[in-house]
Amino acid sequence: MAYYALGLLVLSTLLSPIHSRPLQDSQPIASCPTSDAVRFKGTTANNVESFLNIRFGEDTSGANRFTPPKPFNYPPGTLVNATTPGAACPQPKQAVSTMPLFDNVTHMSEDCLTLRVDRPAGTPASAKLPVMVWIYGGGDTFGQIYDSAYDPTGLVLGAASKGYPVIYVAMNYRVGVFGFAASPALNATDSLNAGLLDQRLAIEWVRDHIAAFGGDPENVTIFGESDGATGVGLQITAYGGKQKAPFKRAIMQSGSPMADKETAGTKSLRHTRELTKLVNCTASTSEAELQCLRSIPMAKLNSIAVTYENKVGGNSGMGVFVPVAPSTFIPDSPSKLLATGRFSRNIDTLAGWNEDDGSFSTLPTLSSDEDVFAYLKYEYPALSNKTIKQAMALYPVSSFPDLPSENISAHYFRTSRMERDAEFTCPTLYTAQMNHKFSPDTANYLFSLNQTVYRSAYAAANVSYLGVSHFSDIPYVFNQASAEALAPYATKEDLRLSNEISGSWAAFANTGQPSAGNGTITGWIDAFGSGGGALDEFLHVLGGPDSGSRKTKYDDLGARCAFWNSQEALAGRGV
C-alpha cells in the first residue's frame, strides 16, 4: 500500500515520542513452573511491571534467514535479565515521514525474535488474567514492539482500574524481504510467510509460558492494527483451520485476512526476483539464488531492499513484500478460505475501520474522472475497465465535498472512500459474515471510528482532508490521549473516548463483550444479535456526531460491499 500524504513530516515531529517511562527500583521476578526453573527479572514503572527482550525464537541470520522460526529455549536455571529493550528486526531505519506515530529504529538485528510482557504491578503467578497479544502494523515493512505508539501503560492501568485487568504481550516479527520473500526454493521447503510464522510461534510461546507471569493460557485475545490486523486475520485462517488456534478471541483494527492486495498473486515472487538481480544473486537455480541471498550481510541486504521498496512502493515503501498464497500457512486465497469455512472456528471477533481509512493511501491531487480511473487502474491492474467504471458509478462525485482551502477535489474524497471500502470496510464485513455463517454461536462485534485526536494537528499542518485517518484508533486503544505529546491536541471527548475504547478492548478480552459497564462503551451489540442478515449487520460508531449502534447499510455499504466482495472484485485485488 502506497501512502501519499506528503504534508505530515511536521506532524510526525509533533507527535513523537508518545511516552517516556521512568524506571523505578522494583525488579519483579517471574518464574516458569517447569523443571527448567527459568526466571525472568523485569522492571517496574508507573505501577506496570514489564519484562522485555524475552527470546521466543532463534537468531534468524545466516542459514536461518527466510526460514520458519526455530523455538528458543533458555538453559535450565537461567535468570533472564528482561529489563532493557531488544533489537528490532531489519527494516527502514527512519520512521516514514507520512506516518504521525512511529519512532526511528536505532537498533536492529536478525536476532530479533523477542517479545515483551507487561502486567499490573503486584500480579501474582496465580492470577490467571486474560492475555492480550498485540501484533503491530506497518505495511509488512516496518514495526517494533518498543515503539512509543504501542506503550501499553495506559491500556494496562486503565483496564485494571475498570475491573478488567489484562496481561499485555507483544512480539517482534520479520518484515519486508526478511519476512515475506518468495521463491520456488522457499516454497519447496515450506518457508513462505516467515513473518506470519514468527507471529504464530510467539502466540504459541504465550500459550506455553504466560502462566508464569499470571496469565491465563486458555483466555488469549490477539489484536492488531492495519497489517497487524491482517496478521490477526491470517492467524484465524492459518493452515486452513486444520490446526487448533492458540487463542480464544481476536480484534482486527483496519485490517482483515483479505486486506493485502495480491496475497493470492505473484507480488512477493516478482519483487524477490527483482531484488535478487539488484544484489547480483541471479543464478541457474532458485536454490543457488537463495544461498547467495543468505550470504549477503544484513545491513547491505536491508539497505538495498529499503531503497527498492521506496522506489516501487511509493514514498512509504510499504506493501511491497506481502503474505503469499497458496502456501502451507495460507493454503488458498484468504477470501476462498473464508467462503468455504476453512478457518479456526469458535473465535469471537471484534473488528472495524476508521471513517477515513483510505485517506493516507489516496493521491491528494486527483481532480477528475480520468484521474480517478487511472488511479484505480494503477492500484488494481487486474480489474477490467468495465469493473472499474462500475466501482466509480457506486461513488458518484456529487456525493462528496470539495475542500478548496487545501486545494482538494471531491474526486479525492470519492476515491478515498473507495479505497477504504475495498481495503478495509468490505473485507471486514465479509470476515464477520463468514465467521457468523460457519460459527453462528460466536460473537462478532463491528465498529467504525468517527473521531481522531489528530484533527487539530492535521489542521495545523494543512492536511485536515485526512479526516479520521488510518492509525487514528491507536491512541484510543492504548489509552494515550492524555500522553504528553497528544495532550495539546486532545479534547475532552478524546479523553473520554480513549478511556472507554481501551476499556472495551480489555472487557472484550475478559468477557467476550465490549459493553461491560465500568467506563466501557455502552450499547454495543453483537453484529448479528438481532437476527441481522447479509449486509444488514449492526455496527457501533465510536465517537463523532453519529456515535452509537446502527445498521451497516447507513453509508450505502450494502451495494458497495456487494460489489467489492464479488468474486470479480476479489480476484482483481488478488485476495
Coordinates of C-alpha atoms in Angstrom, one line a residue:
M1 CA 0.0 0.0 0.0
A2 CA 1.4 3.4 -1.0
Y3 CA 0.9 6.4 1.2
Y4 CA 0.7 9.9 -0.4
A5 CA 0.0 12.2 2.5
L6 CA 3.2 14.2 2.0
G7 CA 2.4 17.0 4.4
L8 CA 2.9 15.0 7.6
L9 CA 6.6 15.4 8.2
V10 CA 5.9 18.3 10.6
L11 CA 3.1 16.3 12.2
S12 CA 5.4 13.3 12.8
T13 CA 7.8 15.6 14.6
L14 CA 5.0 17.0 16.8
L15 CA 3.6 13.7 17.9
S16 CA 6.6 11.5 18.7
P17 CA 7.6 10.2 21.1
I18 CA 4.3 9.5 22.9
H19 CA 5.6 8.3 26.2
S20 CA 8.7 8.4 28.3
R21 CA 8.6 5.8 31.1
P22 CA 10.9 6.5 34.1
L23 CA 12.2 3.3 35.6
Q24 CA 11.6 2.6 39.3
D25 CA 13.8 0.5 41.6
S26 CA 11.5 -2.5 41.9
Q27 CA 12.6 -5.5 39.8
P28 CA 9.8 -8.2 39.8
I29 CA 10.6 -11.8 39.1
A30 CA 8.5 -14.3 37.1
S31 CA 9.4 -18.0 37.5
C32 CA 8.4 -20.7 34.9
P33 CA 6.6 -23.5 36.7
T34 CA 8.7 -26.2 35.0
S35 CA 11.6 -28.4 35.8
D36 CA 13.8 -25.9 33.9
A37 CA 13.3 -23.3 36.7
V38 CA 13.8 -20.4 34.3
R39 CA 13.2 -17.0 35.9
F40 CA 12.7 -13.5 34.4
K41 CA 13.8 -10.3 36.1
G42 CA 11.8 -7.3 34.9
T43 CA 11.3 -3.6 35.8
T44 CA 8.5 -1.5 37.3
A45 CA 7.4 1.9 36.1
N46 CA 4.1 3.7 36.7
N47 CA 2.6 0.7 38.5
V48 CA 3.2 -1.5 35.5
E49 CA 5.7 -4.4 35.6
S50 CA 7.5 -5.0 32.3
F51 CA 9.6 -8.0 31.2
L52 CA 11.4 -7.0 28.0
N53 CA 13.5 -8.7 25.3
I54 CA 12.3 -12.3 26.1
R55 CA 13.5 -14.6 23.4
F56 CA 11.0 -16.9 21.8
G57 CA 12.9 -17.7 18.5
E58 CA 16.4 -18.5 17.5
D59 CA 18.6 -16.0 15.6
T60 CA 17.3 -15.7 12.0
S61 CA 20.6 -14.8 10.4
G62 CA 22.8 -16.9 8.1
A63 CA 21.2 -20.3 7.2
N64 CA 18.1 -19.3 9.2
R65 CA 17.4 -16.3 7.1
F66 CA 14.0 -16.6 5.4
T67 CA 13.3 -20.0 7.1
P68 CA 10.5 -20.7 9.6
P69 CA 11.5 -19.6 13.1
K70 CA 13.0 -22.1 15.4
P71 CA 11.9 -22.1 19.1
F72 CA 14.4 -20.7 21.6
N73 CA 14.7 -22.3 25.0
Y74 CA 16.7 -20.8 27.8
P75 CA 19.1 -23.1 29.6
P76 CA 17.7 -24.6 32.8
G77 CA 18.1 -22.4 35.8
T78 CA 18.6 -19.2 33.8
L79 CA 17.8 -15.9 35.4
V80 CA 16.9 -13.8 32.4
N81 CA 17.6 -10.1 32.6
A82 CA 14.4 -8.8 31.0
T83 CA 15.0 -5.2 31.9
T84 CA 16.0 -3.5 28.7
P85 CA 14.5 -3.4 25.2
G86 CA 16.0 -5.6 22.4
A87 CA 16.6 -5.1 18.8
A88 CA 14.0 -4.6 16.1
C89 CA 14.0 -6.9 13.0
P90 CA 15.6 -5.5 9.8
Q91 CA 13.6 -2.6 8.3
P92 CA 13.9 1.1 7.4
K93 CA 15.9 3.0 10.0
Q94 CA 13.9 6.2 9.7
A95 CA 10.3 6.5 10.5
V96 CA 8.2 7.1 7.4
S97 CA 7.6 10.8 7.1
T98 CA 3.9 10.4 6.3
M99 CA 3.2 8.4 9.5
P100 CA 2.5 10.6 12.5
L101 CA 3.1 7.8 15.0
F102 CA 6.3 5.9 14.6
D103 CA 9.8 6.2 16.1
N104 CA 13.0 5.8 14.3
V105 CA 14.7 2.5 14.7
T106 CA 18.0 2.8 16.5
H107 CA 18.9 -0.9 16.9
M108 CA 18.2 -3.7 14.6
S109 CA 19.4 -7.3 14.2
E110 CA 18.3 -10.6 12.7
D111 CA 18.4 -11.9 16.2
C112 CA 15.2 -10.1 16.8
L113 CA 12.5 -12.7 17.7
T114 CA 11.8 -11.4 21.2
L115 CA 8.6 -10.4 23.0
R116 CA 7.6 -8.2 26.0
V117 CA 5.2 -9.0 28.8
D118 CA 3.5 -6.2 30.8
R119 CA 1.2 -6.6 33.7
P120 CA -0.3 -4.6 36.6
A121 CA 2.2 -4.2 39.4
G122 CA 1.9 -6.9 42.1
T123 CA 0.2 -9.5 39.8
P124 CA 0.9 -13.0 41.3
A125 CA 1.6 -16.0 39.2
S126 CA -1.8 -17.5 40.3
A127 CA -3.8 -14.5 38.9
K128 CA -4.9 -16.2 35.6
L129 CA -5.5 -12.8 34.0
P130 CA -6.8 -12.6 30.4
V131 CA -4.0 -12.1 27.9
M132 CA -3.9 -9.5 25.1
V133 CA -1.3 -10.2 22.4
W134 CA -0.5 -7.3 20.1
I135 CA 0.6 -7.6 16.5
Y136 CA 2.0 -4.3 15.2
G137 CA 1.2 -2.9 11.7
G138 CA 3.5 -1.2 9.2
G139 CA 2.6 -2.5 5.8
D140 CA 4.6 -5.7 6.3
T141 CA 7.6 -3.3 6.0
F142 CA 8.4 -1.9 9.4
G143 CA 7.3 -2.1 13.1
Q144 CA 8.8 -2.9 16.5
I145 CA 7.3 -3.7 19.9
Y146 CA 9.1 -0.8 21.7
D147 CA 7.6 1.9 19.5
S148 CA 6.2 4.6 21.8
A149 CA 2.9 4.4 19.9
Y150 CA 2.4 1.0 21.5
D151 CA 3.4 1.8 25.0
P152 CA 0.9 -0.4 27.0
T153 CA 0.9 1.6 30.2
G154 CA -2.4 3.4 29.6
L155 CA -4.1 0.2 28.4
V156 CA -2.9 -1.9 31.3
L157 CA -3.6 0.6 34.0
G158 CA -7.0 1.7 32.6
A159 CA -8.1 -1.9 32.3
A160 CA -7.2 -2.7 35.8
S161 CA -9.0 0.4 37.2
K162 CA -12.2 -0.8 35.5
G163 CA -12.0 -4.3 36.9
Y164 CA -10.9 -5.9 33.7
P165 CA -7.1 -6.4 34.2
V166 CA -5.1 -8.0 31.5
I167 CA -1.6 -9.2 30.7
Y168 CA -0.2 -7.5 27.6
V169 CA 2.2 -9.2 25.3
A170 CA 3.8 -8.0 22.0
M171 CA 6.2 -9.8 19.7
N172 CA 8.7 -8.8 17.1
Y173 CA 8.3 -10.5 13.7
R174 CA 10.2 -10.3 10.5
V175 CA 9.0 -7.8 7.9
G176 CA 10.0 -6.8 4.3
V177 CA 12.0 -9.2 2.3
F178 CA 13.3 -10.9 5.5
G179 CA 9.7 -11.8 6.5
F180 CA 7.9 -12.2 3.2
A181 CA 10.4 -13.3 0.5
A182 CA 9.0 -15.7 -2.1
S183 CA 10.8 -18.1 -4.4
P184 CA 10.4 -21.7 -5.7
A185 CA 13.2 -22.8 -3.3
L186 CA 11.4 -21.2 -0.3
N187 CA 8.1 -22.7 -1.4
A188 CA 9.7 -26.2 -1.7
T189 CA 10.8 -26.1 1.9
D190 CA 7.6 -24.6 3.4
S191 CA 9.4 -21.4 4.1
L192 CA 7.0 -18.8 2.7
N193 CA 5.4 -16.3 5.1
A194 CA 8.2 -16.3 7.7
G195 CA 6.8 -13.2 9.4
L196 CA 3.4 -14.9 9.9
L197 CA 5.2 -18.0 11.3
D198 CA 7.1 -15.7 13.7
Q199 CA 3.7 -14.4 15.0
R200 CA 2.4 -17.9 15.4
L201 CA 5.4 -19.1 17.3
A202 CA 5.1 -16.2 19.7
I203 CA 1.4 -16.9 20.3
E204 CA 2.3 -20.5 21.0
W205 CA 5.0 -19.3 23.4
V206 CA 2.3 -17.3 25.2
R207 CA 0.1 -20.5 25.4
D208 CA 3.0 -22.4 26.9
H209 CA 4.6 -19.8 29.2
I210 CA 2.3 -17.0 30.1
A211 CA 1.0 -18.7 33.3
A212 CA 4.4 -17.9 34.9
F213 CA 3.5 -14.2 34.6
G214 CA 0.0 -14.6 36.0
G215 CA -1.8 -15.0 32.6
D216 CA -4.4 -17.5 31.6
P217 CA -3.3 -19.5 28.5
E218 CA -6.9 -20.5 27.9
N219 CA -8.0 -16.9 27.6
V220 CA -5.8 -15.2 25.0
T221 CA -7.0 -12.4 22.7
I222 CA -4.8 -11.5 19.7
F223 CA -5.3 -7.9 18.4
G224 CA -3.6 -5.7 15.8
E225 CA -4.0 -2.7 13.5
S226 CA -3.5 -2.4 9.8
D227 CA -1.2 -5.2 8.7
G228 CA -1.2 -6.3 12.3
A229 CA -4.9 -6.8 11.9
T230 CA -4.2 -8.6 8.7
G231 CA -1.8 -10.8 10.6
V232 CA -4.6 -11.5 13.2
G233 CA -7.0 -12.5 10.4
L234 CA -4.4 -14.7 8.8
Q235 CA -3.8 -16.4 12.1
I236 CA -7.5 -17.2 12.1
T237 CA -7.3 -18.7 8.6
A238 CA -3.9 -20.4 9.3
Y239 CA -3.4 -23.8 7.8
G240 CA -7.0 -23.7 6.5
G241 CA -8.3 -24.2 10.0
K242 CA -6.7 -27.6 10.4
Q243 CA -4.7 -26.7 13.5
K244 CA -6.3 -25.6 16.7
A245 CA -5.8 -21.8 17.2
P246 CA -3.7 -21.0 20.3
F247 CA -6.1 -18.1 21.1
K248 CA -9.8 -17.6 22.0
R249 CA -10.7 -14.1 20.7
A250 CA -9.4 -11.7 18.0
I251 CA -9.6 -8.0 17.4
M252 CA -8.9 -6.6 13.9
Q253 CA -8.5 -2.8 13.6
S254 CA -8.4 -1.6 10.0
G255 CA -7.4 -5.0 8.6
S256 CA -8.6 -8.5 7.8
P257 CA -7.3 -11.6 6.1
M258 CA -8.3 -10.0 2.8
A259 CA -6.5 -6.7 3.2
D260 CA -3.2 -7.2 1.4
K261 CA -3.5 -6.9 -2.3
E262 CA -2.1 -9.8 -4.4
T263 CA -1.7 -12.2 -1.4
A264 CA -3.0 -14.8 -3.9
G265 CA -0.9 -13.3 -6.7
T266 CA 2.8 -13.1 -7.6
K267 CA 3.7 -9.8 -5.9
S268 CA 6.3 -11.1 -3.4
L269 CA 7.7 -13.5 -6.0
R270 CA 8.2 -10.7 -8.6
H271 CA 9.8 -8.4 -6.1
T272 CA 12.1 -11.1 -4.7
R273 CA 13.3 -11.8 -8.2
E274 CA 14.0 -8.1 -8.9
L275 CA 15.8 -7.7 -5.6
T276 CA 17.8 -10.9 -6.4
K277 CA 19.0 -9.1 -9.6
L278 CA 19.9 -5.9 -7.7
V279 CA 22.2 -7.8 -5.3
N280 CA 23.8 -9.8 -8.1
C281 CA 22.4 -13.2 -6.9
T282 CA 20.9 -14.3 -10.1
A283 CA 21.8 -18.0 -10.7
S284 CA 20.7 -21.0 -12.7
T285 CA 18.6 -22.4 -9.9
S286 CA 16.4 -20.9 -7.2
E287 CA 18.3 -22.8 -4.5
A288 CA 21.6 -21.2 -5.6
E289 CA 19.9 -17.8 -5.6
L290 CA 18.6 -18.4 -2.1
Q291 CA 22.1 -19.4 -0.9
C292 CA 23.5 -16.2 -2.3
L293 CA 20.8 -14.1 -0.7
R294 CA 21.6 -15.7 2.7
S295 CA 25.3 -14.8 2.3
I296 CA 24.8 -11.1 2.0
P297 CA 25.4 -9.1 5.2
M298 CA 22.2 -8.0 6.8
A299 CA 23.0 -4.3 6.6
K300 CA 23.7 -4.4 2.9
L301 CA 20.7 -6.5 2.0
N302 CA 18.4 -4.3 4.2
S303 CA 19.7 -1.1 2.7
I304 CA 19.2 -2.3 -0.9
A305 CA 15.8 -3.7 -0.1
V306 CA 14.6 -0.5 1.6
T307 CA 15.8 1.6 -1.4
Y308 CA 14.0 -0.8 -3.7
E309 CA 10.8 -0.7 -1.6
N310 CA 10.8 3.1 -1.7
K311 CA 11.2 3.1 -5.4
V312 CA 8.4 0.7 -6.2
G313 CA 6.1 1.1 -3.2
G314 CA 5.5 4.9 -3.3
N315 CA 7.1 7.3 -0.8
S316 CA 6.2 5.0 2.1
G317 CA 7.8 1.9 0.6
M318 CA 5.1 -0.2 2.2
G319 CA 3.3 -3.3 1.0
V320 CA 6.0 -4.5 -1.5
F321 CA 6.7 -7.8 0.2
V322 CA 3.4 -9.3 1.4
P323 CA 2.0 -12.7 2.6
V324 CA 1.8 -15.4 -0.1
A325 CA -1.0 -17.9 -1.0
P326 CA -1.2 -20.7 -1.8
S327 CA 1.3 -21.9 0.8
T328 CA 1.3 -24.2 3.8
F329 CA 0.2 -21.4 6.2
I330 CA -2.3 -19.8 3.7
P331 CA -3.4 -22.8 1.6
D332 CA -5.8 -20.8 -0.6
S333 CA -6.7 -17.2 -1.3
P334 CA -8.0 -15.7 2.0
S335 CA -11.5 -15.0 0.6
K336 CA -11.8 -18.6 -0.5
L337 CA -10.7 -19.9 2.9
L338 CA -13.4 -17.7 4.5
A339 CA -16.1 -18.6 1.9
T340 CA -15.5 -22.3 2.4
G341 CA -15.2 -22.3 6.2
R342 CA -11.5 -23.3 6.1
F343 CA -10.5 -21.3 9.2
S344 CA -10.5 -21.7 13.0
R345 CA -14.0 -21.9 14.4
N346 CA -15.4 -20.5 17.6
I347 CA -13.2 -17.4 17.7
D348 CA -15.1 -14.4 19.0
T349 CA -14.2 -11.3 17.0
L350 CA -14.3 -7.5 17.3
A351 CA -13.4 -5.7 14.1
G352 CA -13.8 -2.4 12.3
W353 CA -12.4 0.5 10.4
N354 CA -11.8 4.3 10.7
E355 CA -14.1 6.6 8.9
D356 CA -11.4 7.9 6.5
D357 CA -9.1 4.8 6.5
G358 CA -8.4 5.4 2.8
S359 CA -7.2 9.0 3.1
F360 CA -3.5 8.2 3.6
S361 CA -3.3 5.9 0.6
T362 CA -5.2 8.2 -1.9
L363 CA -3.3 10.6 -4.1
P364 CA -4.4 14.1 -3.0
T365 CA -4.1 15.6 -6.5
L366 CA -6.9 13.6 -8.0
S367 CA -9.3 16.1 -9.7
S368 CA -11.3 14.4 -12.5
D369 CA -13.0 11.2 -13.6
E370 CA -10.0 10.5 -15.7
D371 CA -7.6 10.9 -12.8
V372 CA -9.8 8.5 -10.7
F373 CA -9.9 5.9 -13.4
A374 CA -6.2 6.0 -14.0
Y375 CA -5.5 5.8 -10.3
L376 CA -7.8 2.8 -9.8
K377 CA -6.3 1.1 -12.8
Y378 CA -2.8 1.6 -11.3
E379 CA -3.9 0.3 -7.8
Y380 CA -5.9 -2.7 -9.2
P381 CA -4.4 -3.6 -12.6
A382 CA -6.2 -6.9 -12.7
L383 CA -9.7 -5.2 -12.6
S384 CA -11.2 -4.8 -16.1
N385 CA -12.1 -1.3 -17.4
K386 CA -15.8 -2.2 -17.1
T387 CA -15.4 -3.2 -13.4
I388 CA -13.6 0.0 -12.6
K389 CA -16.4 2.0 -14.2
Q390 CA -18.9 0.0 -12.1
A391 CA -17.0 0.9 -9.0
M392 CA -16.9 4.6 -9.9
A393 CA -20.7 4.6 -10.5
L394 CA -21.3 3.4 -7.0
Y395 CA -19.4 6.5 -5.7
P396 CA -20.8 9.5 -7.7
V397 CA -18.7 12.6 -7.2
S398 CA -21.8 14.6 -6.4
S399 CA -22.0 12.7 -3.1
F400 CA -18.7 14.1 -1.9
P401 CA -17.5 17.6 -1.0
D402 CA -14.6 19.8 -2.2
L403 CA -12.1 21.3 0.2
P404 CA -10.9 24.5 -1.7
S405 CA -8.9 25.8 1.2
E406 CA -6.5 22.8 0.8
N407 CA -6.9 22.5 -2.9
I408 CA -8.6 19.1 -2.5
S409 CA -11.2 18.0 -5.0
A410 CA -14.3 15.9 -4.4
H411 CA -12.7 13.3 -6.6
Y412 CA -10.1 12.8 -3.8
F413 CA -12.7 12.1 -1.2
R414 CA -14.6 9.9 -3.6
T415 CA -11.5 7.8 -4.3
S416 CA -10.5 7.7 -0.6
R417 CA -13.9 6.2 0.2
M418 CA -13.4 3.6 -2.5
E419 CA -10.0 2.7 -1.0
R420 CA -11.5 2.5 2.4
D421 CA -14.3 0.2 1.4
A422 CA -12.1 -2.0 -0.9
E423 CA -9.2 -2.5 1.5
F424 CA -10.8 -2.3 5.0
T425 CA -14.6 -1.9 5.4
C426 CA -15.9 -4.6 3.0
P427 CA -13.3 -7.2 3.7
T428 CA -14.1 -6.7 7.5
L429 CA -17.8 -7.2 6.9
Y430 CA -17.1 -10.3 4.8
T431 CA -14.9 -11.8 7.5
A432 CA -17.6 -11.2 10.1
Q433 CA -20.3 -12.7 7.9
M434 CA -18.3 -15.8 7.2
N435 CA -17.4 -16.2 10.9
H436 CA -21.1 -16.0 11.8
K437 CA -22.1 -18.3 8.9
F438 CA -19.8 -21.1 9.9
S439 CA -19.7 -20.5 13.7
P440 CA -23.2 -19.0 14.5
D441 CA -22.6 -19.2 18.3
T442 CA -19.5 -16.9 18.2
A443 CA -19.7 -13.2 19.0
N444 CA -18.9 -10.7 16.3
Y445 CA -18.7 -7.0 17.1
L446 CA -18.3 -4.3 14.4
F447 CA -17.2 -0.7 14.8
S448 CA -16.5 2.4 12.7
L449 CA -14.3 5.0 14.4
N450 CA -15.5 8.5 13.6
Q451 CA -13.2 10.7 15.7
T452 CA -9.5 11.4 15.8
V453 CA -7.2 13.0 18.3
Y454 CA -5.1 14.2 15.3
R455 CA -7.8 16.5 14.0
S456 CA -6.3 19.8 15.2
A457 CA -2.8 18.7 14.4
Y458 CA -3.9 17.9 10.8
A459 CA -5.5 21.3 10.5
A460 CA -2.3 22.9 11.7
A461 CA -0.3 21.0 9.1
N462 CA -2.9 22.0 6.4
V463 CA -3.9 18.4 5.8
S464 CA -7.3 18.3 7.5
Y465 CA -8.6 16.4 4.5
L466 CA -7.1 13.3 6.1
G467 CA -10.0 13.2 8.5
V468 CA -10.3 10.2 10.8
S469 CA -7.4 8.6 9.1
H470 CA -5.7 5.3 9.3
F471 CA -3.9 4.9 12.7
S472 CA -6.5 7.2 14.4
D473 CA -7.5 4.2 16.6
I474 CA -4.1 3.6 18.1
P475 CA -4.1 6.4 20.7
Y476 CA -7.6 5.4 21.9
V477 CA -6.9 1.6 22.1
F478 CA -3.7 2.3 24.0
N479 CA -5.4 4.9 26.1
Q480 CA -2.8 7.6 25.2
A481 CA -4.9 10.6 24.5
S482 CA -3.6 12.2 27.7
A483 CA 0.0 11.4 26.9
E484 CA 2.4 14.4 26.8
A485 CA 2.7 14.5 23.0
L486 CA -1.0 14.2 22.4
A487 CA -2.4 16.3 25.3
P488 CA -2.2 19.6 23.5
Y489 CA -4.5 18.3 20.7
A490 CA -6.9 16.1 22.8
T491 CA -10.4 17.3 23.6
K492 CA -12.5 16.2 26.5
E493 CA -14.3 13.9 24.1
D494 CA -10.9 12.4 23.0
L495 CA -10.0 11.7 26.6
R496 CA -13.4 10.1 27.3
L497 CA -13.2 8.0 24.1
S498 CA -9.6 6.9 24.9
N499 CA -10.7 5.7 28.3
E500 CA -13.8 3.9 27.0
I501 CA -12.3 2.3 23.9
S502 CA -9.3 0.9 25.8
G503 CA -11.7 -0.3 28.5
S504 CA -13.9 -2.0 25.9
W505 CA -11.0 -3.8 24.3
A506 CA -9.9 -5.1 27.8
A507 CA -13.5 -6.0 28.6
F508 CA -13.8 -8.0 25.4
A509 CA -10.6 -9.9 26.3
N510 CA -12.1 -10.6 29.8
T511 CA -15.7 -11.4 29.0
G512 CA -16.2 -11.6 25.2
Q513 CA -18.3 -8.4 25.3
P514 CA -17.1 -4.8 24.7
S515 CA -20.0 -3.2 26.6
A516 CA -19.5 -4.4 30.1
G517 CA -20.1 -1.3 32.3
N518 CA -17.5 0.3 34.5
G519 CA -16.5 3.0 31.9
T520 CA -16.7 0.9 28.7
I521 CA -18.6 1.8 25.5
T522 CA -22.3 1.4 26.2
G523 CA -24.9 -0.1 24.0
W524 CA -22.6 -2.1 21.7
I525 CA -24.5 -5.1 20.5
D526 CA -23.4 -8.2 18.6
A527 CA -23.5 -7.6 14.8
F528 CA -25.9 -10.5 14.4
G529 CA -27.5 -10.2 17.8
S530 CA -30.9 -9.1 16.4
G531 CA -31.1 -11.5 13.5
G532 CA -29.1 -9.4 11.1
G533 CA -28.7 -10.9 7.6
A534 CA -26.1 -10.4 4.9
L535 CA -25.0 -6.7 4.7
D536 CA -27.5 -5.8 7.4
E537 CA -25.3 -6.2 10.4
F538 CA -25.2 -3.8 13.3
L539 CA -22.0 -1.8 13.9
H540 CA -21.1 0.7 16.6
V541 CA -20.0 4.1 15.5
L542 CA -17.3 5.2 18.0
G543 CA -17.2 9.0 18.5
G544 CA -18.3 11.9 16.4
P545 CA -21.9 13.1 15.7
D546 CA -23.1 9.6 14.6
S547 CA -21.9 7.8 17.7
G548 CA -24.0 4.7 18.6
S549 CA -25.2 1.4 17.0
R550 CA -26.7 1.4 13.6
K551 CA -27.1 -1.0 10.6
T552 CA -24.2 -1.2 8.2
K553 CA -26.5 -0.1 5.3
Y554 CA -26.2 3.5 6.5
D555 CA -23.4 4.5 4.2
D556 CA -24.6 2.7 1.0
L557 CA -22.5 -0.2 2.2
G558 CA -25.0 -2.7 1.0
A559 CA -24.5 -2.1 -2.7
R560 CA -20.8 -1.1 -2.3
C561 CA -19.7 -4.1 -0.4
A562 CA -21.7 -6.4 -2.6
F563 CA -19.5 -5.1 -5.4
W564 CA -16.2 -5.2 -3.6
N565 CA -16.9 -8.6 -2.1
S566 CA -17.9 -10.1 -5.5
Q567 CA -15.7 -12.8 -7.0
E568 CA -14.6 -10.5 -9.8
A569 CA -13.5 -7.7 -7.5
L570 CA -11.8 -10.1 -5.1
A571 CA -9.9 -11.7 -7.9
G572 CA -9.0 -8.3 -9.2
R573 CA -7.5 -7.4 -5.8
G574 CA -5.8 -10.8 -5.6
V575 CA -7.4 -11.8 -2.3

